[in-house]
Amino acid sequence: MQKDLFEIIEEQNPKMSKSHKKIAAFIKDSGEVAAYLTATKLGNEVGVSESTVVRFAIELGFSGYPEFQKVLQQSLRSKLTSVQRMGIADSRFGEGSVLSNVLTADMNNIKASLANIDEKNFDEAVDTICNAKNIFLLGIRSSSMLADFMNHYLGYMFGNVKMLFSNSTNELFEQIFRISEGDVLIAISFPRYSSRTKLAAEFAKKKGAKVIAITDGDTSPIAAYADSKLYAKSDMASFIDSLAAPLSIINALLVAIGRKKQDTVKETFRDLETIWEEYDVYEKSRK
């Protein structure tokens, strides 16, 4: 796992110029504000020029201010409280249409995920799931909805899917203590990251199982333990997590797996359609 941005700033602080130390201090004290300011506005807040802010980002090892700002936002998202998230969202959306702003942000997240996802990792994840002895699924808090959705459809394709439920760390380990080589853990985690998901990924890795991480980037705590990393851009929509892009990645995974298991899936659904029809599972269309 990569170093946290704040650790990098702290390490380099003794070598910084006076102006750069002022920027570093502002970011440390008011990072949730700084993360959403342009280079010009950040410079105005600190009392330095825009070019000084850009040089600050470059001397930290970034290609420019946009890359630095992106990493700063990612680093902060796992630390912000719900109240702070609401305040940031209000300042970003302003008085504009909430519907338009949120849907546009979701579309942009999906586009960014498509541009950055590693297709080799995606294909490896599909093969790993198809060949696994047992498939364990874990998502905690808001990520539990993504895991539940994935569990619903994987259950049609495999008889070896185990959805993990976690009210405590002890309960979680009781469910996965038999995980071993040949098994796979699909761990789903987005800010604010769950410490239990990280512990489960670490445990699965030690036991020789494969780990597939569906998360938002290298700074995610579960990325260090993953054999396949599927990164989806997640963002804040006020205190609510924007999970449109992660859900799209999961949809793509399910479709790809379904195509590889096409004969089995078709047979399963033929049997299910008979059962659904016999027991009136779905409303029949009225003529």
Tab-separated table of C-alpha atoms in Angstrom:
chain	number	residue	atom	x	y	z
A	1	MET	CA	0.000	0.000	0.000
A	2	GLN	CA	1.268	3.460	-0.877
A	3	LYS	CA	2.162	5.983	1.799
A	4	ASP	CA	-0.569	8.305	2.942
A	5	LEU	CA	-0.230	11.804	1.469
A	6	PHE	CA	-0.075	13.378	4.918
A	7	GLU	CA	2.849	11.085	5.811
A	8	ILE	CA	4.673	12.230	2.666
A	9	ILE	CA	4.087	15.892	3.524
A	10	GLU	CA	5.287	15.321	7.108
A	11	GLU	CA	8.468	13.581	5.903
A	12	GLN	CA	9.356	16.351	3.460
A	13	ASN	CA	8.364	19.260	5.711
A	14	PRO	CA	11.880	19.878	7.152
A	15	LYS	CA	13.262	20.412	3.628
A	16	MET	CA	10.455	22.727	2.477
A	17	SER	CA	10.760	26.440	1.807
A	18	LYS	CA	8.900	28.888	4.051
A	19	SER	CA	6.086	29.261	1.485
A	20	HIS	CA	5.722	25.530	1.049
A	21	LYS	CA	5.577	25.031	4.820
A	22	LYS	CA	2.660	27.478	4.930
A	23	ILE	CA	0.804	25.413	2.315
A	24	ALA	CA	1.605	22.199	4.195
A	25	ALA	CA	0.302	23.679	7.467
A	26	PHE	CA	-2.948	24.790	5.839
A	27	ILE	CA	-3.495	21.351	4.312
A	28	LYS	CA	-2.797	19.675	7.663
A	29	ASP	CA	-5.207	21.973	9.545
A	30	SER	CA	-7.898	22.453	6.863
A	31	GLY	CA	-7.406	19.613	4.407
A	32	GLU	CA	-11.146	19.136	3.880
A	33	VAL	CA	-11.280	22.715	2.563
A	34	ALA	CA	-7.984	22.643	0.644
A	35	ALA	CA	-8.924	19.454	-1.246
A	36	TYR	CA	-11.641	21.267	-3.198
A	37	LEU	CA	-9.867	24.572	-3.873
A	38	THR	CA	-8.196	25.452	-7.157
A	39	ALA	CA	-4.469	26.198	-7.043
A	40	THR	CA	-5.291	29.911	-7.294
A	41	LYS	CA	-7.790	29.839	-4.424
A	42	LEU	CA	-5.491	27.739	-2.249
A	43	GLY	CA	-2.721	30.252	-2.879
A	44	ASN	CA	-5.039	33.103	-1.887
A	45	GLU	CA	-5.976	31.312	1.342
A	46	VAL	CA	-2.346	30.817	2.292
A	47	GLY	CA	-0.972	34.080	0.903
A	48	VAL	CA	1.237	32.656	-1.853
A	49	SER	CA	1.068	32.629	-5.642
A	50	GLU	CA	-0.640	29.992	-7.778
A	51	SER	CA	2.742	28.978	-9.224
A	52	THR	CA	4.059	28.349	-5.687
A	53	VAL	CA	1.158	25.972	-5.044
A	54	VAL	CA	1.881	24.140	-8.297
A	55	ARG	CA	5.595	23.848	-7.417
A	56	PHE	CA	4.606	22.508	-3.994
A	57	ALA	CA	2.680	19.673	-5.653
A	58	ILE	CA	5.510	18.901	-8.096
A	59	GLU	CA	8.158	18.803	-5.341
A	60	LEU	CA	6.035	16.214	-3.532
A	61	GLY	CA	6.384	13.999	-6.602
A	62	PHE	CA	3.169	14.769	-8.496
A	63	SER	CA	2.909	15.701	-12.167
A	64	GLY	CA	1.034	18.857	-11.226
A	65	TYR	CA	-1.654	20.308	-8.990
A	66	PRO	CA	-4.585	18.289	-10.463
A	67	GLU	CA	-2.914	14.969	-9.592
A	68	PHE	CA	-2.015	16.241	-6.116
A	69	GLN	CA	-5.593	17.443	-5.534
A	70	LYS	CA	-7.020	14.090	-6.624
A	71	VAL	CA	-4.812	12.189	-4.154
A	72	LEU	CA	-5.613	14.697	-1.395
A	73	GLN	CA	-9.341	14.159	-1.940
A	74	GLN	CA	-8.880	10.368	-1.848
A	75	SER	CA	-6.805	10.558	1.330
A	76	LEU	CA	-9.361	12.719	3.082
A	77	ARG	CA	-12.475	10.790	2.094
A	78	SER	CA	-11.604	7.957	4.445
A	79	LYS	CA	-11.169	10.426	7.316
A	80	LEU	CA	-14.060	12.857	6.870
A	81	THR	CA	-16.999	12.693	9.225
A	82	SER	CA	-20.528	12.623	7.802
A	83	VAL	CA	-21.054	16.240	8.886
A	84	GLN	CA	-17.880	17.361	7.085
A	85	ARG	CA	-18.970	15.442	3.966
A	86	MET	CA	-22.312	17.251	3.974
A	87	GLY	CA	-20.569	20.612	4.201
A	88	ILE	CA	-18.240	19.836	1.293
A	89	ALA	CA	-21.111	18.569	-0.861
A	90	ASP	CA	-23.111	21.740	-0.164
A	91	SER	CA	-20.189	23.909	-1.263
A	92	ARG	CA	-19.599	21.824	-4.410
A	93	PHE	CA	-23.228	21.647	-5.537
A	94	GLY	CA	-24.158	25.184	-4.491
A	95	GLU	CA	-27.690	26.200	-5.326
A	96	GLY	CA	-27.836	24.176	-8.549
A	97	SER	CA	-30.104	21.252	-9.279
A	98	VAL	CA	-29.319	18.354	-6.931
A	99	LEU	CA	-30.752	15.873	-9.451
A	100	SER	CA	-28.585	17.165	-12.292
A	101	ASN	CA	-25.422	17.496	-10.170
A	102	VAL	CA	-25.621	14.034	-8.611
A	103	LEU	CA	-26.462	12.191	-11.863
A	104	THR	CA	-23.738	14.069	-13.735
A	105	ALA	CA	-21.227	13.173	-11.011
A	106	ASP	CA	-22.248	9.509	-11.250
A	107	MET	CA	-21.797	9.521	-15.034
A	108	ASN	CA	-18.366	11.107	-14.669
A	109	ASN	CA	-17.378	8.473	-12.091
A	110	ILE	CA	-18.348	5.675	-14.497
A	111	LYS	CA	-16.418	7.286	-17.362
A	112	ALA	CA	-13.327	7.713	-15.170
A	113	SER	CA	-13.554	4.089	-14.000
A	114	LEU	CA	-13.787	2.822	-17.577
A	115	ALA	CA	-10.761	4.889	-18.599
A	116	ASN	CA	-8.597	3.625	-15.736
A	117	ILE	CA	-9.610	0.007	-15.111
A	118	ASP	CA	-7.028	-2.680	-15.863
A	119	GLU	CA	-8.707	-5.182	-18.217
A	120	LYS	CA	-6.086	-7.828	-17.453
A	121	ASN	CA	-7.032	-7.623	-13.770
A	122	PHE	CA	-10.687	-7.821	-14.770
A	123	ASP	CA	-10.157	-10.968	-16.865
A	124	GLU	CA	-8.065	-12.571	-14.102
A	125	ALA	CA	-10.839	-11.863	-11.591
A	126	VAL	CA	-13.417	-13.525	-13.857
A	127	ASP	CA	-11.225	-16.654	-14.244
A	128	THR	CA	-10.493	-16.784	-10.506
A	129	ILE	CA	-14.191	-16.694	-9.611
A	130	CYS	CA	-15.123	-19.291	-12.230
A	131	ASN	CA	-12.444	-21.716	-11.012
A	132	ALA	CA	-12.774	-21.194	-7.242
A	133	LYS	CA	-13.669	-24.040	-4.867
A	134	ASN	CA	-15.567	-21.595	-2.673
A	135	ILE	CA	-16.497	-17.957	-3.267
A	136	PHE	CA	-16.629	-15.728	-0.188
A	137	LEU	CA	-18.221	-12.281	-0.490
A	138	LEU	CA	-17.668	-9.435	1.946
A	139	GLY	CA	-18.889	-5.858	1.991
A	140	ILE	CA	-19.528	-3.928	5.196
A	141	ARG	CA	-21.724	-0.874	5.861
A	142	SER	CA	-22.622	0.866	2.556
A	143	SER	CA	-20.562	-1.710	0.623
A	144	SER	CA	-22.825	-4.466	1.972
A	145	MET	CA	-25.446	-3.483	-0.619
A	146	LEU	CA	-22.940	-4.134	-3.409
A	147	ALA	CA	-21.972	-7.499	-1.914
A	148	ASP	CA	-25.639	-8.464	-1.514
A	149	PHE	CA	-26.360	-7.590	-5.162
A	150	MET	CA	-23.382	-9.642	-6.325
A	151	ASN	CA	-24.371	-12.549	-4.077
A	152	HIS	CA	-27.887	-12.586	-5.556
A	153	TYR	CA	-26.636	-13.198	-9.108
A	154	LEU	CA	-23.587	-15.349	-8.312
A	155	GLY	CA	-25.993	-17.641	-6.466
A	156	TYR	CA	-27.706	-18.422	-9.778
A	157	MET	CA	-24.398	-19.409	-11.350
A	158	PHE	CA	-22.612	-21.258	-8.531
A	159	GLY	CA	-23.545	-23.428	-5.583
A	160	ASN	CA	-20.458	-22.481	-3.591
A	161	VAL	CA	-21.102	-18.800	-2.798
A	162	LYS	CA	-20.905	-17.710	0.844
A	163	MET	CA	-22.050	-14.233	1.827
A	164	LEU	CA	-20.247	-13.071	4.959
A	165	PHE	CA	-22.141	-11.128	7.605
A	166	SER	CA	-20.256	-9.154	10.197
A	167	ASN	CA	-21.644	-7.631	13.348
A	168	SER	CA	-18.274	-8.138	15.029
A	169	THR	CA	-14.738	-9.186	14.103
A	170	ASN	CA	-15.133	-12.468	16.010
A	171	GLU	CA	-18.249	-13.421	14.037
A	172	LEU	CA	-16.512	-12.615	10.768
A	173	PHE	CA	-13.546	-14.886	11.461
A	174	GLU	CA	-15.858	-17.692	12.569
A	175	GLN	CA	-17.329	-17.631	9.044
A	176	ILE	CA	-14.027	-17.628	7.135
A	177	PHE	CA	-11.652	-19.606	9.338
A	178	ARG	CA	-11.816	-22.552	6.896
A	179	ILE	CA	-10.928	-20.433	3.850
A	180	SER	CA	-7.929	-21.957	2.069
A	181	GLU	CA	-5.994	-22.365	-1.160
A	182	GLY	CA	-8.358	-22.660	-4.119
A	183	ASP	CA	-10.936	-20.359	-2.524
A	184	VAL	CA	-11.478	-16.700	-3.330
A	185	LEU	CA	-12.534	-13.767	-1.180
A	186	ILE	CA	-14.228	-10.909	-3.042
A	187	ALA	CA	-13.701	-7.938	-0.733
A	188	ILE	CA	-15.616	-4.720	-1.456
A	189	SER	CA	-14.575	-1.557	0.359
A	190	PHE	CA	-14.975	2.169	-0.255
A	191	PRO	CA	-14.414	5.184	2.018
A	192	ARG	CA	-14.921	5.311	4.893
A	193	TYR	CA	-13.076	1.990	4.771
A	194	SER	CA	-14.092	-0.797	7.136
A	195	SER	CA	-11.256	-2.129	9.288
A	196	ARG	CA	-12.966	-5.554	9.372
A	197	THR	CA	-12.799	-5.870	5.578
A	198	LYS	CA	-9.072	-5.182	5.702
A	199	LEU	CA	-8.584	-7.821	8.435
A	200	ALA	CA	-10.561	-10.388	6.432
A	201	ALA	CA	-8.507	-9.727	3.276
A	202	GLU	CA	-5.274	-10.067	5.246
A	203	PHE	CA	-6.492	-13.335	6.836
A	204	ALA	CA	-7.601	-14.817	3.499
A	205	LYS	CA	-4.241	-13.970	1.942
A	206	LYS	CA	-2.366	-15.670	4.803
A	207	LYS	CA	-4.506	-18.790	4.368
A	208	GLY	CA	-3.525	-19.064	0.686
A	209	ALA	CA	-6.837	-17.956	-0.815
A	210	LYS	CA	-7.083	-15.537	-3.719
A	211	VAL	CA	-8.324	-12.036	-2.924
A	212	ILE	CA	-10.228	-9.842	-5.380
A	213	ALA	CA	-10.488	-6.234	-4.249
A	214	ILE	CA	-13.290	-4.047	-5.560
A	215	THR	CA	-12.283	-0.666	-4.240
A	216	ASP	CA	-11.223	2.832	-5.286
A	217	GLY	CA	-7.434	2.764	-5.616
A	218	ASP	CA	-3.984	1.834	-4.315
A	219	THR	CA	-4.517	3.835	-1.131
A	220	SER	CA	-7.355	1.501	-0.107
A	221	PRO	CA	-6.366	-0.705	2.883
A	222	ILE	CA	-7.421	-3.914	1.069
A	223	ALA	CA	-5.362	-3.220	-2.071
A	224	ALA	CA	-2.167	-4.516	-0.443
A	225	TYR	CA	-3.666	-8.006	-0.057
A	226	ALA	CA	-5.357	-8.319	-3.461
A	227	ASP	CA	-4.374	-10.640	-6.301
A	228	SER	CA	-6.787	-8.826	-8.627
A	229	LYS	CA	-7.625	-5.159	-8.133
A	230	LEU	CA	-10.729	-3.665	-9.717
A	231	TYR	CA	-10.752	0.064	-9.141
A	232	ALA	CA	-13.953	2.059	-9.483
A	233	LYS	CA	-14.223	5.775	-8.867
A	234	SER	CA	-16.426	6.430	-5.888
A	235	ASP	CA	-17.327	9.879	-4.678
A	236	MET	CA	-19.348	11.647	-2.048
A	237	ALA	CA	-22.894	12.772	-2.665
A	238	SER	CA	-23.230	14.551	0.673
A	239	PHE	CA	-23.230	12.003	3.536
A	240	ILE	CA	-24.210	9.325	0.975
A	241	ASP	CA	-21.608	7.331	-0.941
A	242	SER	CA	-21.872	7.460	-4.722
A	243	LEU	CA	-21.597	3.796	-5.712
A	244	ALA	CA	-22.813	3.934	-9.323
A	245	ALA	CA	-19.366	3.145	-10.771
A	246	PRO	CA	-18.643	0.207	-8.407
A	247	LEU	CA	-22.051	-1.243	-9.263
A	248	SER	CA	-21.244	-0.945	-12.980
A	249	ILE	CA	-17.965	-2.829	-12.466
A	250	ILE	CA	-19.862	-5.563	-10.598
A	251	ASN	CA	-22.446	-5.713	-13.414
A	252	ALA	CA	-19.630	-6.198	-15.923
A	253	LEU	CA	-18.097	-8.950	-13.783
A	254	LEU	CA	-21.420	-10.790	-13.525
A	255	VAL	CA	-22.051	-10.556	-17.271
A	256	ALA	CA	-18.532	-11.795	-18.090
A	257	ILE	CA	-18.880	-14.714	-15.649
A	258	GLY	CA	-22.319	-15.530	-17.062
A	259	ARG	CA	-20.891	-15.719	-20.566
A	260	LYS	CA	-18.142	-18.121	-19.471
A	261	LYS	CA	-20.731	-20.271	-17.662
A	262	GLN	CA	-23.372	-19.835	-20.332
A	263	ASP	CA	-24.547	-23.457	-20.606
A	264	THR	CA	-24.890	-23.838	-16.832
A	265	VAL	CA	-26.640	-20.499	-16.457
A	266	LYS	CA	-29.145	-21.277	-19.220
A	267	GLU	CA	-29.993	-24.626	-17.648
A	268	THR	CA	-30.393	-22.992	-14.211
A	269	PHE	CA	-32.770	-20.351	-15.500
A	270	ARG	CA	-34.839	-22.890	-17.475
A	271	ASP	CA	-35.411	-24.756	-14.209
A	272	LEU	CA	-36.086	-21.530	-12.295
A	273	GLU	CA	-38.581	-20.245	-14.860
A	274	THR	CA	-40.587	-23.443	-14.388
A	275	ILE	CA	-40.561	-22.967	-10.598
A	276	TRP	CA	-41.403	-19.258	-10.835
A	277	GLU	CA	-44.301	-20.020	-13.155
A	278	GLU	CA	-45.641	-22.844	-10.994
A	279	TYR	CA	-45.556	-20.864	-7.745
A	280	ASP	CA	-46.561	-17.450	-9.150
A	281	VAL	CA	-43.315	-15.798	-8.091
A	282	TYR	CA	-43.808	-12.953	-10.554
A	283	GLU	CA	-46.930	-11.061	-11.534
A	284	LYS	CA	-48.264	-12.224	-14.905
A	285	SER	CA	-48.914	-9.618	-17.561
A	286	ARG	CA	-52.565	-8.834	-18.139
A	287	LYS	CA	-53.859	-8.878	-21.685
